[in-house]
Amino acid sequence: MTSNFIVDVLSILPLPQVVVLIIIPSLKGPVSLIAKDLLKYVVLSQYVPRFLRIYPLFKEVTSSSGILTETAWAGAAFNLILYMLASHIIGAYWYLFSIEREHRCWRRFCKAPQCNIKDLYCGEHRLANLSTFLTDSCPYVQPDEIKNSTVFNFGIFIDALQSGIVESWDFPRKIFYCFWWGLRNLSALGQNLKTSPYVDEIIFAVFICVAGLVLFSLLIGNMQKYLQSTTVRIEEMRVKRRDAQLWMTHRMLPDTLRERIRRYEQYKWQETRGVEERTLIRTLPKDLRRDINRHLCFDLIMRVPMFGKMDEQILDAICDRLKPALYTKDSYIVREGDPVDEMLFIMRGDLVSVTTNGGRTGFFNAVYLKGGDFCGEALLTWALDPQPSSHLPISTRTVQALTDVEAFALVAEDLKSVASQFRRLHHKDIQHTFRFFSVQWKTWAACFIQAAWRRYCRRKQAKILRQAEERLQDTLANEAATTPSLGATIYASQFAANVLRNLRQNGGRTSRLPQILALVPQKPAEPDFSAHHR
């Protein structure tokens, strides 16, 4: 009640509407003069309190939040609207002062007995030729064309009187014409204004010049600041691409390698818009950083069945150390024989993981990976080793991106620090899950089953041959007491031919069997989940 209550009440009361709809219809006498004065004071009494309340609120918002708008375009539009509002206010005052100036001219020349002041306000006793008398007494002459000092100088208000907007009943014409006058002179800093010697008009013109200079400078500065904020990253990306192009030209890189670099930069820009996520997240508090990492990575790592049985502390530790990684189409993530330095969790995209078992002839295995899969599990085995080697594990597979891939990577050092928390991972279910979803274990299991199937087929064929040989021996033993019959002779010859044919066919197989068994990849190392538990 003691701070800004009265100002707030004056700001929101519908005083202009009350004056126009209630007070003016009930007036008697010079209604137009009273209405003009009432509206002038009512408008001033409303807009001054509004400005006194709007400006402190604006400063409070900008000081508490740091910014007024979230987007750059909204900020630029806000400053442009303020400039246009100032133009509207200047135009409105120009319209009001034009009426005041014409009224001053009428009062100057309206003297008894030719004219009575009351006749100017639609009184009961008006002269018949009042309109002609006022037109002749107050002609609309441009300030530069006045040659006689007795001619009234309307100054900067002559345009409003000559255009007829003062007498017009067309409201859109009035408001847009006055708005255009205010916008034009604010933008031109009042350079084209030709004032009369009246002090109040000169003060109004000076105010237009100063306000135009200040508002136009603020408009240009703020709009440039807001609009540049939307293009600064684009400009940085453009400069970075230009520097990369110059560097590739200087180093004479082949066209295929240049195209791959350009595709990577373009894909990275499309996904991140130049924002370094890791740097942005590191500046946040620990609890907020944890929640953001859980939002970004928790659903992804929960797709990995092995992580679905871990507690939340371990999952938070993994999420906090995951780093975003982008790979373009046909990029090699890891090659066979290279050290494995990261474990990759695929978020989007398709990959293929192939192995030749160390480059052995005749061995090839391919597995396709998609969103939710992972690769580089050899690094997990290395990290869980109670006495890990100082050297990183060697990759037994080549992983290549078939499409643009977005993933999260867990590097060796981070995985090793997280592995120290795996004290509860000694359950057999987790070991079986790791085997089931590991590409290396899948490959080894498939090759082991194939080799076992070949051994089974070989033993089965050998068993059939032994049974046939036993039947032949029984037949020959039964026919030994008598003269050999023609059927026994034919059966013996067929058996000999079959044995020779099988020996010829299986001779090569028998010689290739050790080689086939040798192509079975080495059994992957079993991660000891219970080492820390013991």
Short mmCIF file of C-alpha atoms in Angstrom, two decimals:
data_model
loop_
_atom_site.label_atom_id
_atom_site.label_comp_id
_atom_site.label_asym_id
_atom_site.label_seq_id
_atom_site.Cartn_x
_atom_site.Cartn_y
_atom_site.Cartn_z
CA MET A 1 0.00 0.00 0.00
CA THR A 2 2.90 2.37 0.61
CA SER A 3 5.24 1.38 -2.23
CA ASN A 4 3.69 1.31 -5.72
CA PHE A 5 0.01 0.66 -5.10
CA ILE A 6 -1.22 4.07 -6.29
CA VAL A 7 0.99 3.92 -9.36
CA ASP A 8 -0.31 0.46 -10.22
CA VAL A 9 -3.93 1.59 -9.82
CA LEU A 10 -3.40 4.58 -12.11
CA SER A 11 -1.75 2.30 -14.67
CA ILE A 12 -4.62 -0.17 -14.97
CA LEU A 13 -7.70 2.03 -14.55
CA PRO A 14 -9.65 2.53 -17.85
CA LEU A 15 -9.55 6.32 -17.52
CA PRO A 16 -9.56 7.15 -21.28
CA GLN A 17 -12.61 4.96 -21.85
CA VAL A 18 -14.46 6.62 -18.96
CA VAL A 19 -13.70 10.08 -20.34
CA VAL A 20 -14.82 9.24 -23.89
CA LEU A 21 -17.91 7.19 -23.06
CA ILE A 22 -19.24 8.86 -19.90
CA ILE A 23 -17.80 12.29 -19.18
CA ILE A 24 -17.69 13.87 -22.63
CA PRO A 25 -21.34 13.07 -23.58
CA SER A 26 -22.51 14.79 -20.38
CA LEU A 27 -20.54 18.03 -20.94
CA LYS A 28 -22.02 21.34 -21.99
CA GLY A 29 -20.36 24.35 -23.52
CA PRO A 30 -17.01 24.08 -25.37
CA VAL A 31 -16.95 20.29 -25.43
CA SER A 32 -14.05 19.89 -27.86
CA LEU A 33 -11.70 22.05 -25.77
CA ILE A 34 -12.59 20.26 -22.53
CA ALA A 35 -12.35 16.83 -24.19
CA LYS A 36 -8.94 17.65 -25.62
CA ASP A 37 -7.58 18.82 -22.30
CA LEU A 38 -9.12 15.90 -20.40
CA LEU A 39 -7.70 13.30 -22.76
CA LYS A 40 -4.30 14.96 -22.70
CA TYR A 41 -4.02 14.82 -18.93
CA VAL A 42 -5.60 11.38 -18.65
CA VAL A 43 -3.19 9.86 -21.16
CA LEU A 44 -0.21 11.45 -19.42
CA SER A 45 -1.46 10.25 -16.04
CA GLN A 46 -1.66 6.69 -17.39
CA TYR A 47 1.50 6.33 -19.46
CA VAL A 48 3.88 7.98 -17.01
CA PRO A 49 2.97 5.49 -14.20
CA ARG A 50 3.16 2.62 -16.67
CA PHE A 51 6.65 3.63 -17.72
CA LEU A 52 7.66 4.06 -14.08
CA ARG A 53 6.60 0.46 -13.42
CA ILE A 54 7.70 -1.18 -16.67
CA TYR A 55 11.31 -0.02 -16.58
CA PRO A 56 12.11 -1.32 -13.04
CA LEU A 57 10.44 -4.63 -13.88
CA PHE A 58 12.51 -4.87 -17.05
CA LYS A 59 15.72 -4.23 -15.11
CA GLU A 60 14.72 -6.80 -12.49
CA VAL A 61 14.10 -9.49 -15.09
CA THR A 62 17.36 -8.87 -16.91
CA SER A 63 19.39 -8.72 -13.71
CA SER A 64 17.89 -11.87 -12.17
CA SER A 65 17.87 -14.12 -15.24
CA GLY A 66 20.67 -12.49 -17.20
CA ILE A 67 18.65 -12.51 -20.42
CA LEU A 68 15.23 -11.33 -21.45
CA THR A 69 14.46 -13.88 -24.16
CA GLU A 70 15.58 -17.44 -24.68
CA THR A 71 16.07 -17.23 -28.44
CA ALA A 72 18.02 -14.70 -30.46
CA TRP A 73 15.20 -13.97 -32.89
CA ALA A 74 12.84 -13.17 -30.02
CA GLY A 75 15.36 -10.74 -28.57
CA ALA A 76 15.81 -8.99 -31.90
CA ALA A 77 12.05 -8.78 -32.40
CA PHE A 78 11.62 -7.38 -28.87
CA ASN A 79 14.07 -4.54 -29.52
CA LEU A 80 12.48 -3.80 -32.89
CA ILE A 81 9.01 -3.61 -31.28
CA LEU A 82 10.34 -1.18 -28.66
CA TYR A 83 11.72 1.03 -31.42
CA MET A 84 8.42 0.95 -33.30
CA LEU A 85 6.54 1.73 -30.07
CA ALA A 86 8.74 4.78 -29.55
CA SER A 87 7.94 5.85 -33.11
CA HIS A 88 4.23 5.50 -32.38
CA ILE A 89 4.56 7.64 -29.24
CA ILE A 90 6.51 10.36 -31.09
CA GLY A 91 3.88 10.35 -33.84
CA ALA A 92 1.06 10.60 -31.30
CA TYR A 93 2.65 13.61 -29.60
CA TRP A 94 3.25 15.20 -33.00
CA TYR A 95 -0.47 14.81 -33.79
CA LEU A 96 -1.43 16.31 -30.43
CA PHE A 97 0.98 19.23 -30.78
CA SER A 98 -0.32 19.89 -34.30
CA ILE A 99 -3.80 20.46 -32.88
CA GLU A 100 -2.33 22.64 -30.14
CA ARG A 101 -0.43 24.71 -32.70
CA GLU A 102 -3.52 25.28 -34.86
CA HIS A 103 -5.51 26.18 -31.75
CA ARG A 104 -2.83 28.70 -30.81
CA CYS A 105 -3.09 30.32 -34.25
CA TRP A 106 -6.87 30.55 -33.97
CA ARG A 107 -6.69 32.19 -30.57
CA ARG A 108 -4.11 34.65 -31.88
CA PHE A 109 -6.32 35.94 -34.67
CA CYS A 110 -9.73 35.36 -33.08
CA LYS A 111 -10.40 38.72 -31.48
CA ALA A 112 -13.55 40.75 -30.94
CA PRO A 113 -15.56 41.98 -32.65
CA GLN A 114 -14.79 39.75 -35.69
CA CYS A 115 -14.48 36.51 -33.69
CA ASN A 116 -15.31 35.22 -30.24
CA ILE A 117 -13.19 32.58 -28.52
CA LYS A 118 -16.28 30.58 -27.64
CA ASP A 119 -17.15 30.32 -31.33
CA LEU A 120 -14.06 28.13 -31.86
CA TYR A 121 -15.63 25.33 -29.80
CA CYS A 122 -18.97 24.92 -31.57
CA GLY A 123 -20.81 27.40 -29.36
CA GLU A 124 -24.37 28.52 -29.87
CA HIS A 125 -23.48 31.87 -31.46
CA ARG A 126 -21.11 31.26 -34.34
CA LEU A 127 -20.24 33.52 -37.19
CA ALA A 128 -21.51 32.44 -40.54
CA ASN A 129 -18.13 32.91 -42.20
CA LEU A 130 -16.03 31.59 -39.28
CA SER A 131 -14.44 28.83 -41.35
CA THR A 132 -13.41 31.23 -44.08
CA PHE A 133 -12.10 33.73 -41.54
CA LEU A 134 -9.91 31.11 -39.81
CA THR A 135 -8.61 29.75 -43.11
CA ASP A 136 -7.61 33.19 -44.27
CA SER A 137 -6.07 34.08 -40.90
CA CYS A 138 -4.09 30.80 -40.47
CA PRO A 139 -3.00 29.70 -43.94
CA TYR A 140 -0.93 26.49 -44.22
CA VAL A 141 2.35 27.82 -45.60
CA GLN A 142 5.67 25.94 -45.58
CA PRO A 143 8.24 27.53 -43.23
CA ASP A 144 10.67 28.16 -46.11
CA GLU A 145 7.99 30.01 -48.12
CA ILE A 146 7.03 32.51 -45.40
CA LYS A 147 8.01 36.01 -46.51
CA ASN A 148 5.84 38.04 -44.15
CA SER A 149 6.38 37.95 -40.40
CA THR A 150 2.65 38.25 -39.79
CA VAL A 151 2.01 34.83 -41.30
CA PHE A 152 1.78 32.18 -38.60
CA ASN A 153 4.64 29.65 -38.70
CA PHE A 154 3.42 26.11 -37.99
CA GLY A 155 6.96 24.69 -38.14
CA ILE A 156 7.23 20.90 -38.05
CA PHE A 157 3.44 20.56 -37.70
CA ILE A 158 2.58 21.93 -41.13
CA ASP A 159 2.63 18.43 -42.63
CA ALA A 160 -0.14 17.20 -40.28
CA LEU A 161 -2.34 20.19 -41.14
CA GLN A 162 -1.78 20.08 -44.89
CA SER A 163 -2.37 16.32 -45.13
CA GLY A 164 -5.78 16.69 -43.50
CA ILE A 165 -5.33 13.93 -40.91
CA VAL A 166 -6.38 16.34 -38.14
CA GLU A 167 -9.85 16.83 -39.65
CA SER A 168 -10.15 13.25 -40.95
CA TRP A 169 -12.53 10.70 -39.37
CA ASP A 170 -10.52 7.78 -40.80
CA PHE A 171 -8.80 6.34 -37.72
CA PRO A 172 -6.40 3.90 -39.53
CA ARG A 173 -5.27 6.80 -41.70
CA LYS A 174 -4.56 8.92 -38.62
CA ILE A 175 -2.63 6.29 -36.66
CA PHE A 176 -0.52 4.93 -39.55
CA TYR A 177 0.37 8.34 -40.89
CA CYS A 178 1.49 9.55 -37.47
CA PHE A 179 3.39 6.31 -36.89
CA TRP A 180 5.18 6.71 -40.20
CA TRP A 181 6.12 10.31 -39.35
CA GLY A 182 7.57 9.26 -36.01
CA LEU A 183 9.48 6.30 -37.48
CA ARG A 184 10.90 8.39 -40.33
CA ASN A 185 12.17 11.19 -38.09
CA LEU A 186 13.52 8.88 -35.39
CA SER A 187 15.47 6.94 -38.03
CA ALA A 188 16.71 10.19 -39.63
CA LEU A 189 17.56 11.63 -36.19
CA GLY A 190 15.32 14.64 -36.90
CA GLN A 191 17.65 16.04 -39.57
CA ASN A 192 14.81 17.17 -41.88
CA LEU A 193 12.81 18.98 -39.22
CA LYS A 194 12.38 22.72 -39.83
CA THR A 195 11.18 24.28 -36.62
CA SER A 196 9.57 27.60 -35.85
CA PRO A 197 10.94 30.01 -33.22
CA TYR A 198 8.62 28.61 -30.56
CA VAL A 199 10.57 27.16 -27.63
CA ASP A 200 8.30 24.20 -26.99
CA GLU A 201 8.59 23.10 -30.62
CA ILE A 202 12.37 23.43 -30.52
CA ILE A 203 12.49 21.33 -27.33
CA PHE A 204 10.30 18.69 -29.00
CA ALA A 205 12.60 18.61 -32.05
CA VAL A 206 15.69 18.31 -29.85
CA PHE A 207 14.04 15.46 -27.97
CA ILE A 208 13.36 13.68 -31.29
CA CYS A 209 17.02 14.06 -32.32
CA VAL A 210 18.41 12.78 -29.02
CA ALA A 211 15.85 9.98 -28.66
CA GLY A 212 16.42 8.93 -32.27
CA LEU A 213 20.18 8.80 -31.76
CA VAL A 214 19.93 6.78 -28.55
CA LEU A 215 17.15 4.42 -29.66
CA PHE A 216 18.65 3.80 -33.09
CA SER A 217 22.03 3.01 -31.55
CA LEU A 218 20.43 0.63 -29.05
CA LEU A 219 18.38 -1.00 -31.78
CA ILE A 220 21.35 -1.60 -34.06
CA GLY A 221 23.57 -2.77 -31.19
CA ASN A 222 21.03 -5.13 -29.65
CA MET A 223 19.85 -6.59 -32.94
CA GLN A 224 23.44 -7.12 -34.03
CA LYS A 225 24.20 -8.83 -30.72
CA TYR A 226 21.16 -11.11 -30.91
CA LEU A 227 21.54 -11.95 -34.59
CA GLN A 228 25.26 -12.57 -34.33
CA SER A 229 24.62 -15.04 -31.51
CA THR A 230 22.77 -17.24 -34.03
CA THR A 231 25.52 -17.08 -36.64
CA VAL A 232 28.66 -17.11 -34.53
CA ARG A 233 28.84 -20.92 -34.47
CA ILE A 234 28.07 -21.08 -38.17
CA GLU A 235 30.90 -18.66 -38.83
CA GLU A 236 33.23 -20.69 -36.63
CA MET A 237 32.27 -23.83 -38.54
CA ARG A 238 32.83 -22.09 -41.86
CA VAL A 239 36.30 -20.89 -40.80
CA LYS A 240 37.15 -24.34 -39.49
CA ARG A 241 36.14 -25.94 -42.78
CA ARG A 242 38.17 -23.42 -44.73
CA ASP A 243 41.25 -24.06 -42.57
CA ALA A 244 40.78 -27.81 -42.95
CA GLN A 245 40.48 -27.43 -46.72
CA LEU A 246 43.70 -25.38 -46.87
CA TRP A 247 45.49 -27.91 -44.71
CA MET A 248 44.35 -30.85 -46.86
CA THR A 249 45.47 -29.02 -49.98
CA HIS A 250 48.84 -28.18 -48.43
CA ARG A 251 49.41 -31.79 -47.39
CA MET A 252 48.15 -33.07 -50.76
CA LEU A 253 45.77 -35.60 -49.23
CA PRO A 254 44.00 -37.92 -51.69
CA ASP A 255 40.45 -37.09 -52.72
CA THR A 256 38.96 -40.08 -50.92
CA LEU A 257 40.54 -39.03 -47.64
CA ARG A 258 39.42 -35.43 -48.12
CA GLU A 259 35.85 -36.57 -48.73
CA ARG A 260 35.88 -38.66 -45.56
CA ILE A 261 37.12 -35.68 -43.51
CA ARG A 262 34.43 -33.41 -44.99
CA ARG A 263 31.72 -35.96 -44.29
CA TYR A 264 32.85 -36.32 -40.68
CA GLU A 265 32.84 -32.55 -40.08
CA GLN A 266 29.42 -32.22 -41.71
CA TYR A 267 27.94 -35.10 -39.66
CA LYS A 268 29.43 -33.71 -36.45
CA TRP A 269 27.91 -30.30 -37.18
CA GLN A 270 24.48 -31.80 -37.89
CA GLU A 271 24.48 -33.74 -34.63
CA THR A 272 26.00 -31.23 -32.18
CA ARG A 273 25.72 -27.80 -33.92
CA GLY A 274 29.21 -27.03 -32.66
CA VAL A 275 28.37 -27.58 -28.99
CA GLU A 276 30.99 -29.47 -26.99
CA GLU A 277 28.76 -31.59 -24.77
CA ARG A 278 31.52 -32.84 -22.53
CA THR A 279 32.84 -29.36 -21.77
CA LEU A 280 29.34 -28.06 -21.13
CA ILE A 281 28.44 -30.89 -18.74
CA ARG A 282 31.69 -30.70 -16.78
CA THR A 283 30.93 -27.15 -15.64
CA LEU A 284 27.69 -28.24 -13.93
CA PRO A 285 27.33 -29.44 -10.31
CA LYS A 286 27.87 -33.09 -9.57
CA ASP A 287 24.24 -34.03 -8.92
CA LEU A 288 23.03 -32.18 -12.01
CA ARG A 289 25.78 -33.77 -14.10
CA ARG A 290 24.76 -37.20 -12.84
CA ASP A 291 21.10 -36.65 -13.77
CA ILE A 292 22.04 -35.41 -17.25
CA ASN A 293 24.32 -38.39 -17.85
CA ARG A 294 21.59 -40.77 -16.71
CA HIS A 295 19.14 -39.10 -19.10
CA LEU A 296 21.58 -39.37 -22.02
CA CYS A 297 23.16 -42.76 -21.41
CA PHE A 298 21.11 -44.80 -18.94
CA ASP A 299 18.61 -46.18 -21.45
CA LEU A 300 21.44 -46.99 -23.83
CA ILE A 301 23.56 -48.99 -21.43
CA MET A 302 20.46 -50.72 -20.07
CA ARG A 303 20.00 -52.23 -23.52
CA VAL A 304 23.19 -54.18 -22.85
CA PRO A 305 21.91 -57.25 -20.97
CA MET A 306 25.06 -57.53 -18.90
CA PHE A 307 24.53 -54.08 -17.41
CA GLY A 308 20.88 -54.78 -16.65
CA LYS A 309 21.92 -56.71 -13.51
CA MET A 310 24.22 -54.07 -12.07
CA ASP A 311 23.32 -51.74 -9.24
CA GLU A 312 22.69 -48.04 -9.81
CA GLN A 313 26.01 -46.89 -8.35
CA ILE A 314 27.95 -48.80 -10.96
CA LEU A 315 25.62 -47.60 -13.70
CA ASP A 316 26.06 -43.98 -12.58
CA ALA A 317 29.82 -44.44 -12.63
CA ILE A 318 29.62 -45.81 -16.18
CA CYS A 319 27.30 -43.03 -17.36
CA ASP A 320 29.56 -40.36 -15.91
CA ARG A 321 32.54 -41.65 -17.88
CA LEU A 322 30.88 -42.29 -21.23
CA LYS A 323 31.98 -39.92 -23.98
CA PRO A 324 30.06 -39.22 -27.19
CA ALA A 325 31.59 -40.56 -30.39
CA LEU A 326 30.58 -40.04 -34.03
CA TYR A 327 31.60 -42.18 -36.99
CA THR A 328 30.74 -41.60 -40.61
CA LYS A 329 29.85 -44.25 -43.15
CA ASP A 330 32.67 -46.69 -44.08
CA SER A 331 34.83 -45.56 -41.12
CA TYR A 332 36.92 -48.20 -39.36
CA ILE A 333 36.39 -48.07 -35.61
CA VAL A 334 39.01 -50.72 -34.83
CA ARG A 335 41.05 -53.07 -37.03
CA GLU A 336 42.09 -56.62 -36.40
CA GLY A 337 45.47 -56.68 -34.72
CA ASP A 338 45.25 -53.15 -33.30
CA PRO A 339 45.09 -52.53 -29.54
CA VAL A 340 41.60 -52.04 -28.11
CA ASP A 341 41.52 -48.71 -26.29
CA GLU A 342 37.76 -48.21 -25.82
CA MET A 343 34.52 -50.09 -25.36
CA LEU A 344 31.80 -48.77 -27.65
CA PHE A 345 28.06 -48.67 -26.91
CA ILE A 346 26.10 -48.07 -30.09
CA MET A 347 23.24 -45.60 -29.92
CA ARG A 348 22.27 -45.33 -33.60
CA GLY A 349 23.61 -46.79 -36.80
CA ASP A 350 24.71 -50.12 -38.27
CA LEU A 351 28.15 -51.74 -38.10
CA VAL A 352 29.77 -54.97 -39.20
CA SER A 353 32.33 -56.88 -37.13
CA VAL A 354 34.50 -59.35 -39.09
CA THR A 355 37.45 -61.57 -38.23
CA THR A 356 39.86 -63.77 -40.19
CA ASN A 357 41.32 -65.40 -37.06
CA GLY A 358 44.63 -63.71 -37.45
CA GLY A 359 44.61 -63.66 -41.25
CA ARG A 360 44.35 -67.42 -41.73
CA THR A 361 43.35 -68.59 -45.16
CA GLY A 362 39.82 -69.90 -45.47
CA PHE A 363 38.54 -68.39 -42.23
CA PHE A 364 36.00 -65.55 -42.23
CA ASN A 365 33.28 -64.57 -39.78
CA ALA A 366 30.98 -61.51 -39.89
CA VAL A 367 28.50 -60.23 -37.32
CA TYR A 368 26.22 -57.21 -37.80
CA LEU A 369 25.74 -54.74 -34.95
CA LYS A 370 22.98 -52.18 -34.44
CA GLY A 371 21.68 -49.76 -31.85
CA GLY A 372 21.89 -51.29 -28.37
CA ASP A 373 24.84 -53.57 -29.19
CA PHE A 374 28.39 -53.10 -27.99
CA CYS A 375 31.87 -53.99 -29.12
CA GLY A 376 35.32 -54.01 -27.58
CA GLU A 377 34.41 -56.42 -24.80
CA ALA A 378 38.03 -57.65 -24.74
CA LEU A 379 38.78 -54.44 -22.89
CA LEU A 380 36.33 -55.43 -20.14
CA THR A 381 38.11 -58.76 -19.71
CA TRP A 382 41.42 -56.90 -19.48
CA ALA A 383 40.02 -54.42 -16.94
CA LEU A 384 38.56 -57.18 -14.72
CA ASP A 385 41.85 -59.07 -14.57
CA PRO A 386 43.20 -58.90 -10.97
CA GLN A 387 46.69 -58.51 -12.41
CA PRO A 388 46.16 -56.79 -15.75
CA SER A 389 48.94 -56.35 -18.23
CA SER A 390 50.33 -52.90 -18.90
CA HIS A 391 49.61 -53.43 -22.59
CA LEU A 392 46.10 -53.08 -23.98
CA PRO A 393 44.43 -56.19 -25.41
CA ILE A 394 44.77 -56.83 -29.13
CA SER A 395 41.60 -56.76 -31.19
CA THR A 396 40.68 -60.02 -32.92
CA ARG A 397 38.01 -58.32 -35.08
CA THR A 398 37.64 -55.44 -37.52
CA VAL A 399 34.65 -53.17 -36.85
CA GLN A 400 33.46 -50.92 -39.69
CA ALA A 401 30.53 -48.48 -39.82
CA LEU A 402 27.97 -49.27 -42.53
CA THR A 403 26.05 -46.05 -41.90
CA ASP A 404 26.59 -42.90 -39.86
CA VAL A 405 26.99 -44.09 -36.29
CA GLU A 406 26.39 -42.26 -33.02
CA ALA A 407 27.70 -44.01 -29.94
CA PHE A 408 29.18 -43.58 -26.48
CA ALA A 409 32.71 -44.73 -25.75
CA LEU A 410 34.23 -45.90 -22.48
CA VAL A 411 38.02 -45.61 -22.71
CA ALA A 412 40.43 -48.03 -21.10
CA GLU A 413 41.42 -45.94 -18.09
CA ASP A 414 37.82 -45.08 -17.23
CA LEU A 415 36.74 -48.70 -17.62
CA LYS A 416 39.54 -49.81 -15.36
CA SER A 417 38.47 -47.39 -12.64
CA VAL A 418 34.84 -48.54 -12.98
CA ALA A 419 35.88 -52.20 -12.93
CA SER A 420 37.19 -51.75 -9.40
CA GLN A 421 33.57 -51.34 -8.30
CA PHE A 422 32.44 -54.68 -9.79
CA ARG A 423 32.49 -56.49 -6.47
CA ARG A 424 28.94 -57.75 -6.84
CA LEU A 425 29.41 -59.14 -10.32
CA HIS A 426 30.29 -62.68 -9.25
CA HIS A 427 26.99 -64.26 -10.21
CA LYS A 428 26.94 -67.03 -12.79
CA ASP A 429 24.07 -65.32 -14.60
CA ILE A 430 26.27 -62.36 -15.48
CA GLN A 431 29.00 -64.67 -16.78
CA HIS A 432 26.50 -66.48 -18.99
CA THR A 433 25.03 -63.17 -20.18
CA PHE A 434 28.50 -61.89 -21.06
CA ARG A 435 29.20 -65.03 -23.07
CA PHE A 436 25.86 -64.95 -24.84
CA PHE A 437 26.09 -61.35 -26.07
CA SER A 438 29.84 -61.19 -26.69
CA VAL A 439 30.80 -61.26 -30.38
CA GLN A 440 34.07 -63.04 -29.63
CA TRP A 441 32.31 -65.74 -27.64
CA LYS A 442 29.67 -66.13 -30.37
CA THR A 443 32.35 -66.58 -33.03
CA TRP A 444 34.32 -69.05 -30.95
CA ALA A 445 31.14 -71.01 -30.11
CA ALA A 446 30.05 -71.18 -33.75
CA CYS A 447 33.47 -72.39 -34.91
CA PHE A 448 33.70 -74.87 -32.04
CA ILE A 449 30.27 -76.31 -32.91
CA GLN A 450 31.24 -76.60 -36.58
CA ALA A 451 34.45 -78.44 -35.71
CA ALA A 452 32.57 -80.74 -33.32
CA TRP A 453 30.00 -81.47 -36.04
CA ARG A 454 32.75 -82.42 -38.50
CA ARG A 455 34.30 -84.76 -35.91
CA TYR A 456 30.90 -86.33 -35.30
CA CYS A 457 30.33 -86.86 -39.03
CA ARG A 458 33.78 -88.44 -39.36
CA ARG A 459 33.21 -90.83 -36.45
CA LYS A 460 29.76 -91.72 -37.80
CA GLN A 461 31.17 -92.54 -41.23
CA ALA A 462 33.93 -94.64 -39.74
CA LYS A 463 31.34 -96.54 -37.71
CA ILE A 464 29.30 -97.29 -40.85
CA LEU A 465 32.41 -98.62 -42.60
CA ARG A 466 33.23 -100.89 -39.68
CA GLN A 467 29.68 -102.27 -39.68
CA ALA A 468 29.88 -102.98 -43.42
CA GLU A 469 33.24 -104.66 -42.97
CA GLU A 470 31.84 -106.87 -40.20
CA ARG A 471 28.91 -107.90 -42.39
CA LEU A 472 31.33 -108.83 -45.17
CA GLN A 473 33.44 -110.89 -42.83
CA ASP A 474 30.34 -112.73 -41.59
CA THR A 475 29.24 -113.44 -45.16
CA LEU A 476 32.67 -114.74 -46.15
CA ALA A 477 32.83 -116.94 -43.04
CA ASN A 478 29.46 -118.51 -43.86
CA GLU A 479 30.50 -119.24 -47.42
CA ALA A 480 33.96 -120.60 -46.46
CA ALA A 481 32.70 -124.22 -46.12
CA THR A 482 31.24 -124.21 -49.60
CA THR A 483 32.28 -122.96 -52.99
CA PRO A 484 31.97 -119.21 -53.15
CA SER A 485 28.77 -118.19 -54.83
CA LEU A 486 28.38 -115.55 -57.46
CA GLY A 487 26.44 -113.26 -55.03
CA ALA A 488 29.19 -113.31 -52.45
CA THR A 489 31.76 -112.51 -55.08
CA ILE A 490 29.73 -109.54 -56.37
CA TYR A 491 29.11 -108.28 -52.79
CA ALA A 492 32.83 -108.55 -51.98
CA SER A 493 33.76 -106.63 -55.12
CA GLN A 494 31.18 -103.88 -54.38
CA PHE A 495 32.43 -103.60 -50.80
CA ALA A 496 36.03 -103.29 -51.98
CA ALA A 497 35.04 -100.62 -54.51
CA ASN A 498 33.11 -98.64 -51.86
CA VAL A 499 36.01 -98.86 -49.43
CA LEU A 500 38.44 -97.64 -52.05
CA ARG A 501 36.15 -94.77 -53.05
CA ASN A 502 35.64 -93.72 -49.41
CA LEU A 503 39.33 -93.90 -48.77
CA ARG A 504 40.00 -91.67 -51.78
CA GLN A 505 37.33 -89.17 -50.65
CA ASN A 506 38.17 -89.24 -46.97
CA GLY A 507 41.89 -89.29 -47.51
CA GLY A 508 41.82 -85.59 -48.37
CA ARG A 509 39.35 -84.87 -45.56
CA THR A 510 41.52 -86.70 -43.05
CA SER A 511 44.51 -84.70 -44.14
CA ARG A 512 42.47 -81.42 -43.97
CA LEU A 513 40.90 -82.17 -40.59
CA PRO A 514 43.85 -80.96 -38.49
CA GLN A 515 43.94 -77.83 -40.64
CA ILE A 516 40.18 -77.23 -40.12
CA LEU A 517 40.50 -77.79 -36.41
CA ALA A 518 43.43 -75.38 -36.40
CA LEU A 519 41.15 -72.66 -37.86
CA VAL A 520 39.00 -72.67 -34.74
CA PRO A 521 39.83 -69.35 -33.00
CA GLN A 522 41.37 -69.37 -29.60
CA LYS A 523 38.89 -69.48 -26.77
CA PRO A 524 38.32 -65.96 -25.39
CA ALA A 525 39.64 -65.23 -21.95
CA GLU A 526 37.07 -65.73 -19.25
CA PRO A 527 36.51 -62.50 -17.27
CA ASP A 528 37.01 -63.25 -13.62
CA PHE A 529 34.06 -61.44 -12.06
CA SER A 530 34.76 -62.94 -8.66
CA ALA A 531 38.39 -61.87 -8.34
CA HIS A 532 37.64 -58.75 -6.34
CA HIS A 533 35.01 -60.62 -4.35
CA ARG A 534 37.55 -63.16 -3.15
#
